[in-house]
Amino acid sequence: MPLPVVFPDKHVLHVPDGEIWVGIRIVGTELPSRGEVIAAALREGGYPFFSSEPISVTDLTSVHTPGLVEFLRTAWDRWQASSYPTEPGQDRVVPYAFPLTDMTSGRPPRRPVSVGALTGMYAMDTMTLIGPGTWEAVEDAAAAALTAATMVAAGAEAVYAAVRPPGHHAGTSFYGGACYLNNAALAAKRLVELDFGPVVVIDLDAHHGNGTQQIFYRTDTVRYGSLHIDPAAGYFPHWLGFADETGDGEGQSANLNLPLDPGTADEAWLASVRRLVSFGDGAKSMVVSLGVDAWKHDPESPLQVTVDGYAQAGALVAQLGVPTVIVQEGGYDLSTLGELVAGFLDGFERGR
Ligand code: SP5
Ligand code: ZN
C-alpha cells in the first residue's frame, strides 16, 4: 500500500520570486512548481492524499519563539505599510541590517521602528524572501507536518508530508535558507508530546539542517543526525554542520553530523545513511528530513547521489522499524524531483 501523503494546497501562495544573493537578486530555485511536480508524481503512483488540519499559534510555539511567529505572520503587511515598496522599490521583505551579538555588548537589542531592521533580528540570510502569500503557505506546511505526526501517533506506520517551503534551516527564533518554520522539528516535538519519544530525526538533505540541530541541541528526547555537503568546502550554512557539534548538556552525544566531500556518490553516501540509522537505535519514532538535493544533477549541491541511491536510502531507514514521519526539505531539479521522492518512498515501503 502506498504511504498516505499530506499535501498543503496553500503552498502555491508562496512565490519567493528570486533570492538576494551577495546583494544581487537572482532567479531562485525554491519554486511553486516543486510542490506541483511532487504531487503529480505521487498522484500518478496512486498515493492517497490528505489535507492539513487547521492549527493555532500555540502549535507553532512548541518549537518557535512567539516573536518569530508574530514577525513571520505580520512581516508582509508591515512591509506594505512601509515606504520600501515604492522607495527604493523592493516588493519582498528583505533584511537590511543585522544586530550581531557583540554590537550590543551582550544586551538584548532594542526593537527597531524600521521593518527592514526588524527583519534583521530574525533572518539569518538575505536569500529567504517574504511575499504576499508566504505566511499562508508557511502555516499550511507546518500544519501538514503536524498532521502527519498526529496520523502516525494514531497508528499509521508512516506518513509523508509533501511540504514547501522547506524547514530544516529555521531555528527557534530565526529563519533562512529558504525555510521559515521548522516543519520536521514541529513533527518531532508533536511525536514527543504524544508519547512517541525519544525521536530520531534523520536529515538526508544535501545541506546541514542547522535549525533542527539548534532546536534540539540541549535535549536527548529528540536526537538529530545529518549527512550533508561539508561546510568546510565552502557550502551553506557555512558555520554549522561540522563533526565536532555533538550536542550539549542533556543533549550531549545526541547530535551527529556526517560532512561529506563534494563529489560524494552512492556508495559513500549510503554508508553514511547506515550510520544515521544505527544512531537511531532505540528511538521510539523517526522523522526523516527528506531533501533530495544530493541528486547528482541538483543545481544547489555537488553531491552525486542517484535515484537508485535514494531508493536504497528509503529501504535502509525503513529498517529502523519505528513509526515514521517523512517531511520534504530541498530538491531543486524539477525534471527528476518527482522520481527522486517516489523512489525514496517506494524504497521505504519495500524496506519495511
Ligand atoms: C532547504 C534547502 O535545501 N535550502 C538550501 C538553501 C541553500 N542555498 C544556498 C545558496 C547559496 C547561493 N546560491 C546561489 C546559486 C547561484 N548559482
Ligand atoms: Zn538543501
Short mmCIF file of C-alpha atoms and ligand atoms in Angstrom, two decimals:
data_model
loop_
_atom_site.label_atom_id
_atom_site.label_comp_id
_atom_site.label_asym_id
_atom_site.label_seq_id
_atom_site.Cartn_x
_atom_site.Cartn_y
_atom_site.Cartn_z
CA MET A 1 0.00 0.00 0.00
CA PRO A 2 1.40 3.43 -0.95
CA LEU A 3 2.01 5.74 2.05
CA PRO A 4 -0.52 8.42 2.96
CA VAL A 5 0.54 11.86 1.69
CA VAL A 6 -0.36 15.10 3.46
CA PHE A 7 -0.30 17.85 0.86
CA PRO A 8 -0.68 21.53 1.85
CA ASP A 9 -2.53 23.09 -1.12
CA LYS A 10 -1.69 26.62 0.01
CA HIS A 11 1.99 26.11 -0.82
CA VAL A 12 1.31 27.76 -4.23
CA LEU A 13 0.69 31.07 -2.46
CA HIS A 14 4.39 31.27 -1.55
CA VAL A 15 6.18 32.81 -4.52
CA PRO A 16 9.59 33.99 -3.29
CA ASP A 17 10.27 35.38 -6.78
CA GLY A 18 14.02 35.00 -6.55
CA GLU A 19 16.59 35.40 -3.80
CA ILE A 20 19.05 38.12 -2.87
CA TRP A 21 22.48 36.55 -3.08
CA VAL A 22 25.61 38.63 -2.40
CA GLY A 23 23.43 41.70 -2.90
CA ILE A 24 22.09 40.65 -6.29
CA ARG A 25 18.54 39.45 -6.93
CA ILE A 26 18.90 36.15 -8.76
CA VAL A 27 16.39 33.59 -10.03
CA GLY A 28 15.50 31.29 -7.15
CA THR A 29 15.13 27.51 -7.11
CA GLU A 30 12.53 27.07 -4.32
CA LEU A 31 9.60 27.39 -6.76
CA PRO A 32 5.84 26.64 -6.53
CA SER A 33 6.32 24.10 -9.33
CA ARG A 34 8.35 21.95 -6.89
CA GLY A 35 5.20 21.18 -4.94
CA GLU A 36 3.19 20.54 -8.09
CA VAL A 37 5.81 18.19 -9.59
CA ILE A 38 5.96 16.09 -6.40
CA ALA A 39 2.16 15.95 -6.11
CA ALA A 40 1.79 14.92 -9.77
CA ALA A 41 4.29 12.07 -9.41
CA LEU A 42 2.58 10.73 -6.29
CA ARG A 43 -0.95 11.10 -7.69
CA GLU A 44 0.21 9.06 -10.67
CA GLY A 45 1.63 6.46 -8.27
CA GLY A 46 -1.77 6.06 -6.61
CA TYR A 47 -0.79 7.54 -3.24
CA PRO A 48 -3.78 8.60 -1.09
CA PHE A 49 -3.81 12.39 -0.45
CA PHE A 50 -4.88 14.20 2.73
CA SER A 51 -5.18 17.91 3.57
CA SER A 52 -3.52 19.50 6.59
CA GLU A 53 -5.63 20.02 9.69
CA PRO A 54 -6.00 23.62 10.92
CA ILE A 55 -3.54 24.75 13.59
CA SER A 56 -3.21 27.66 16.01
CA VAL A 57 -0.24 29.78 17.05
CA THR A 58 0.34 27.63 20.16
CA ASP A 59 1.04 24.62 17.91
CA LEU A 60 3.97 26.61 16.50
CA THR A 61 5.32 27.98 19.77
CA SER A 62 6.08 24.41 20.91
CA VAL A 63 9.23 24.91 18.82
CA HIS A 64 9.50 28.60 17.86
CA THR A 65 9.51 31.83 19.87
CA PRO A 66 6.31 33.91 19.84
CA GLY A 67 8.49 36.73 18.43
CA LEU A 68 9.45 34.78 15.29
CA VAL A 69 5.90 33.53 14.71
CA GLU A 70 4.47 37.03 15.12
CA PHE A 71 7.13 38.50 12.83
CA LEU A 72 6.51 35.96 10.04
CA ARG A 73 2.73 36.38 10.37
CA THR A 74 2.83 40.19 10.07
CA ALA A 75 6.01 40.92 8.07
CA TRP A 76 4.31 41.27 4.70
CA ASP A 77 1.66 43.70 6.00
CA ARG A 78 4.30 45.76 7.81
CA TRP A 79 6.39 45.89 4.66
CA GLN A 80 3.34 47.01 2.63
CA ALA A 81 2.69 49.76 5.17
CA SER A 82 6.30 50.98 4.92
CA SER A 83 7.89 53.06 2.18
CA TYR A 84 10.13 50.20 0.91
CA PRO A 85 7.73 49.01 -1.84
CA THR A 86 7.96 52.43 -3.52
CA GLU A 87 11.23 53.82 -2.12
CA PRO A 88 13.56 52.12 -3.11
CA GLY A 89 11.02 49.78 -4.79
CA GLN A 90 11.51 46.42 -3.05
CA ASP A 91 8.47 44.11 -3.42
CA ARG A 92 9.67 41.43 -0.98
CA VAL A 93 10.55 41.52 2.74
CA VAL A 94 14.36 41.56 2.93
CA PRO A 95 16.65 42.28 5.91
CA TYR A 96 18.77 45.39 5.79
CA ALA A 97 20.95 45.37 8.92
CA PHE A 98 21.78 42.64 11.45
CA PRO A 99 22.22 43.03 15.25
CA LEU A 100 25.29 40.81 15.73
CA THR A 101 25.80 39.72 19.34
CA ASP A 102 28.88 41.85 20.07
CA MET A 103 27.29 45.06 18.73
CA THR A 104 25.11 45.43 21.81
CA SER A 105 27.76 44.30 24.32
CA GLY A 106 25.59 41.32 25.17
CA ARG A 107 22.47 43.39 25.92
CA PRO A 108 19.29 42.36 24.11
CA PRO A 109 18.82 44.52 21.01
CA ARG A 110 16.01 47.08 21.25
CA ARG A 111 13.06 46.53 18.90
CA PRO A 112 13.68 48.83 15.92
CA VAL A 113 11.00 51.01 14.33
CA SER A 114 12.01 50.18 10.75
CA VAL A 115 10.68 46.84 9.42
CA GLY A 116 13.89 46.46 7.39
CA ALA A 117 15.87 46.49 10.63
CA LEU A 118 13.29 44.31 12.41
CA THR A 119 13.75 41.70 9.66
CA GLY A 120 17.47 41.61 10.53
CA MET A 121 16.56 40.38 14.02
CA TYR A 122 15.05 37.17 12.61
CA ALA A 123 16.72 36.49 9.25
CA MET A 124 19.96 34.51 9.04
CA ASP A 125 20.47 35.46 5.38
CA THR A 126 19.16 37.68 2.57
CA MET A 127 18.06 34.81 0.33
CA THR A 128 14.80 33.95 2.03
CA LEU A 129 12.20 36.43 0.74
CA ILE A 130 8.74 37.01 2.17
CA GLY A 131 5.93 37.86 -0.27
CA PRO A 132 2.13 38.28 -0.18
CA GLY A 133 1.17 34.61 0.38
CA THR A 134 4.27 33.43 2.21
CA TRP A 135 2.67 33.23 5.67
CA GLU A 136 -0.39 31.25 4.45
CA ALA A 137 1.92 28.71 2.77
CA VAL A 138 4.35 28.55 5.70
CA GLU A 139 1.49 27.92 8.13
CA ASP A 140 -0.02 25.23 5.86
CA ALA A 141 3.36 23.46 5.55
CA ALA A 142 3.77 23.41 9.35
CA ALA A 143 0.18 22.18 9.68
CA ALA A 144 0.86 19.37 7.19
CA ALA A 145 3.90 18.16 9.15
CA LEU A 146 1.90 18.29 12.40
CA THR A 147 -0.99 16.42 10.77
CA ALA A 148 1.40 13.70 9.56
CA ALA A 149 2.77 13.33 13.11
CA THR A 150 -0.76 13.05 14.53
CA MET A 151 -1.66 10.38 11.95
CA VAL A 152 1.46 8.37 12.84
CA ALA A 153 0.73 8.63 16.56
CA ALA A 154 -2.80 7.41 15.79
CA GLY A 155 -1.44 4.24 14.20
CA ALA A 156 -0.26 4.92 10.64
CA GLU A 157 3.14 3.24 10.15
CA ALA A 158 4.50 6.09 8.04
CA VAL A 159 3.16 9.31 6.52
CA TYR A 160 4.79 11.66 4.03
CA ALA A 161 4.24 15.44 4.31
CA ALA A 162 4.82 16.88 0.81
CA VAL A 163 5.58 20.38 2.04
CA ARG A 164 7.08 23.58 0.75
CA PRO A 165 8.62 25.86 1.81
CA PRO A 166 11.14 23.55 3.50
CA GLY A 167 12.05 23.95 7.18
CA HIS A 168 15.35 22.48 8.40
CA HIS A 169 17.39 25.74 8.33
CA ALA A 170 14.84 27.56 10.56
CA GLY A 171 15.59 27.61 14.30
CA THR A 172 13.74 28.59 17.45
CA SER A 173 13.93 32.34 16.70
CA PHE A 174 15.33 32.66 13.16
CA TYR A 175 14.50 31.83 9.54
CA GLY A 176 16.67 31.44 6.41
CA GLY A 177 17.95 29.04 3.75
CA ALA A 178 14.53 29.10 2.04
CA CYS A 179 12.96 27.96 5.37
CA TYR A 180 10.62 29.88 7.71
CA LEU A 181 9.22 27.43 10.28
CA ASN A 182 10.86 24.07 11.00
CA ASN A 183 8.29 21.53 9.78
CA ALA A 184 10.37 18.47 10.76
CA ALA A 185 11.07 19.83 14.26
CA LEU A 186 7.36 20.54 14.76
CA ALA A 187 6.56 16.94 13.79
CA ALA A 188 9.26 15.59 16.12
CA LYS A 189 8.04 17.72 19.02
CA ARG A 190 4.47 16.56 18.49
CA LEU A 191 5.62 12.91 18.48
CA VAL A 192 7.31 13.53 21.85
CA GLU A 193 4.13 15.16 23.19
CA LEU A 194 2.09 12.13 22.06
CA ASP A 195 4.47 9.79 23.94
CA PHE A 196 6.47 8.63 20.91
CA GLY A 197 9.81 9.86 22.25
CA PRO A 198 12.71 9.50 22.08
CA VAL A 199 12.54 10.58 18.43
CA VAL A 200 15.39 10.44 15.95
CA VAL A 201 15.47 12.98 13.12
CA ILE A 202 17.41 11.67 10.12
CA ASP A 203 18.24 14.52 7.74
CA LEU A 204 19.07 13.44 4.17
CA ASP A 205 19.04 16.92 2.62
CA ALA A 206 22.29 17.88 0.89
CA HIS A 207 22.71 20.79 3.32
CA HIS A 208 23.14 20.66 7.09
CA GLY A 209 19.87 21.29 8.95
CA ASN A 210 21.30 23.91 11.29
CA GLY A 211 17.82 24.88 12.51
CA THR A 212 16.82 21.38 13.59
CA GLN A 213 20.22 20.91 15.23
CA GLN A 214 19.84 24.17 17.19
CA ILE A 215 16.28 23.42 18.31
CA PHE A 216 17.25 20.07 19.86
CA TYR A 217 20.91 20.73 20.74
CA ARG A 218 20.38 20.52 24.51
CA THR A 219 17.95 17.61 24.72
CA ASP A 220 18.20 13.86 24.20
CA THR A 221 14.43 13.46 23.73
CA VAL A 222 14.97 14.29 20.06
CA ARG A 223 18.25 13.14 18.52
CA TYR A 224 19.44 14.81 15.30
CA GLY A 225 21.61 13.07 12.69
CA SER A 226 22.55 14.54 9.33
CA LEU A 227 24.74 13.78 6.32
CA HIS A 228 25.50 16.77 4.11
CA ILE A 229 27.97 18.62 1.99
CA ASP A 230 30.93 19.65 4.16
CA PRO A 231 30.56 23.31 5.17
CA ALA A 232 34.37 23.42 5.30
CA ALA A 233 34.32 23.02 1.50
CA GLY A 234 32.53 26.40 1.26
CA TYR A 235 28.87 25.43 1.40
CA PHE A 236 25.74 26.78 3.11
CA PRO A 237 25.06 27.01 6.07
CA HIS A 238 28.81 27.71 6.33
CA TRP A 239 29.10 27.99 10.15
CA LEU A 240 27.41 24.75 11.11
CA GLY A 241 27.37 21.07 10.22
CA PHE A 242 30.83 20.12 11.50
CA ALA A 243 31.53 16.73 13.07
CA ASP A 244 32.51 18.23 16.44
CA GLU A 245 28.97 19.53 17.03
CA THR A 246 27.76 16.64 19.18
CA GLY A 247 25.14 18.27 21.44
CA ASP A 248 25.34 19.93 24.82
CA GLY A 249 24.10 19.35 28.38
CA GLU A 250 21.40 16.67 28.39
CA GLY A 251 21.80 16.56 24.61
CA GLN A 252 25.46 15.54 24.79
CA SER A 253 26.08 12.85 22.09
CA ALA A 254 22.51 13.27 20.80
CA ASN A 255 23.70 15.19 17.71
CA LEU A 256 25.57 13.53 14.83
CA ASN A 257 26.97 15.38 11.80
CA LEU A 258 28.48 13.48 8.88
CA PRO A 259 30.01 16.07 6.50
CA LEU A 260 30.79 14.76 3.01
CA ASP A 261 33.25 15.90 0.34
CA PRO A 262 31.97 17.43 -2.90
CA GLY A 263 31.51 14.63 -5.44
CA THR A 264 30.46 12.02 -2.86
CA ALA A 265 28.40 9.36 -4.70
CA ASP A 266 26.06 6.50 -3.75
CA GLU A 267 28.44 4.10 -2.05
CA ALA A 268 29.93 6.51 0.50
CA TRP A 269 26.63 8.39 0.88
CA LEU A 270 24.76 5.16 1.67
CA ALA A 271 27.47 4.15 4.17
CA SER A 272 26.68 7.41 5.99
CA VAL A 273 22.94 6.69 5.79
CA ARG A 274 23.66 3.37 7.55
CA ARG A 275 25.49 5.24 10.31
CA LEU A 276 22.50 7.54 10.78
CA VAL A 277 20.18 4.52 11.05
CA SER A 278 22.43 2.99 13.75
CA PHE A 279 22.41 6.36 15.53
CA GLY A 280 18.60 5.98 15.67
CA ASP A 281 18.81 2.65 17.54
CA GLY A 282 16.38 2.65 20.46
CA ALA A 283 14.29 5.58 19.23
CA LYS A 284 10.54 5.07 19.50
CA SER A 285 9.75 7.06 16.35
CA MET A 286 11.55 8.77 13.47
CA VAL A 287 11.28 11.91 11.39
CA VAL A 288 13.05 11.87 8.03
CA SER A 289 14.01 15.28 6.63
CA LEU A 290 13.82 14.21 3.01
CA GLY A 291 15.86 16.65 0.96
CA VAL A 292 16.59 15.16 -2.46
CA ASP A 293 19.12 17.82 -3.44
CA ALA A 294 22.00 15.35 -3.05
CA TRP A 295 20.85 14.11 -6.54
CA LYS A 296 23.82 14.24 -8.88
CA HIS A 297 22.45 16.99 -11.13
CA ASP A 298 20.83 19.17 -8.48
CA PRO A 299 21.76 22.85 -9.04
CA GLU A 300 22.26 23.53 -5.29
CA SER A 301 24.74 20.79 -4.31
CA PRO A 302 27.85 18.97 -5.59
CA LEU A 303 26.90 15.57 -4.13
CA GLN A 304 26.43 12.81 -6.72
CA VAL A 305 23.62 10.59 -5.46
CA THR A 306 21.41 8.72 -7.98
CA VAL A 307 17.67 7.90 -7.98
CA ASP A 308 18.61 4.34 -7.03
CA GLY A 309 20.71 5.73 -4.15
CA TYR A 310 17.63 7.48 -2.75
CA ALA A 311 15.56 4.29 -3.19
CA GLN A 312 18.19 2.34 -1.23
CA ALA A 313 18.23 5.04 1.44
CA GLY A 314 14.46 4.64 1.77
CA ALA A 315 14.86 0.89 2.38
CA LEU A 316 17.68 1.49 4.90
CA VAL A 317 15.83 4.00 7.08
CA ALA A 318 12.69 1.82 6.99
CA GLN A 319 14.72 -0.91 8.68
CA LEU A 320 14.76 1.11 11.88
CA GLY A 321 11.21 -0.25 12.07
CA VAL A 322 9.58 2.57 14.05
CA PRO A 323 6.60 4.85 13.24
CA THR A 324 7.87 7.44 10.78
CA VAL A 325 7.02 10.92 9.54
CA ILE A 326 8.76 11.85 6.29
CA VAL A 327 8.94 15.60 5.67
CA GLN A 328 10.03 17.18 2.38
CA GLU A 329 13.02 19.55 2.54
CA GLY A 330 15.09 20.63 -0.53
CA GLY A 331 15.47 19.20 -4.05
CA TYR A 332 15.52 21.59 -6.97
CA ASP A 333 15.90 19.72 -10.27
CA LEU A 334 12.30 19.82 -11.47
CA SER A 335 12.87 17.19 -14.16
CA THR A 336 13.79 14.49 -11.61
CA LEU A 337 12.21 15.74 -8.39
CA GLY A 338 9.08 13.55 -8.62
CA GLU A 339 11.09 10.44 -9.44
CA LEU A 340 13.50 11.03 -6.53
CA VAL A 341 10.72 11.41 -3.97
CA ALA A 342 8.69 8.48 -5.33
CA GLY A 343 11.90 6.40 -5.49
CA PHE A 344 12.63 7.06 -1.82
CA LEU A 345 9.04 6.32 -0.75
CA ASP A 346 8.95 3.08 -2.83
CA GLY A 347 12.25 2.04 -1.27
CA PHE A 348 10.85 2.80 2.17
CA GLU A 349 7.77 0.62 1.55
CA ARG A 350 9.93 -2.25 0.29
CA GLY A 351 12.26 -1.95 3.29
CA ARG A 352 9.51 -2.13 5.95
C1 SP5 B 1 16.23 23.57 2.17
C2 SP5 B 1 17.42 23.84 1.35
O1 SP5 B 1 17.86 22.99 0.59
N1 SP5 B 1 17.95 25.05 1.46
C3 SP5 B 1 19.14 25.26 0.76
C4 SP5 B 1 19.45 26.65 0.58
C5 SP5 B 1 20.85 26.71 0.14
N2 SP5 B 1 21.06 27.85 -0.62
C6 SP5 B 1 22.42 28.16 -0.69
C7 SP5 B 1 22.54 29.19 -1.70
C8 SP5 B 1 23.91 29.70 -1.84
C9 SP5 B 1 23.92 30.62 -3.01
N3 SP5 B 1 23.23 30.05 -4.15
C10 SP5 B 1 23.47 30.78 -5.32
C11 SP5 B 1 23.33 29.90 -6.50
C12 SP5 B 1 23.97 30.57 -7.69
N4 SP5 B 1 24.07 29.66 -8.80
ZN ZN B 2 19.23 21.52 0.87
#
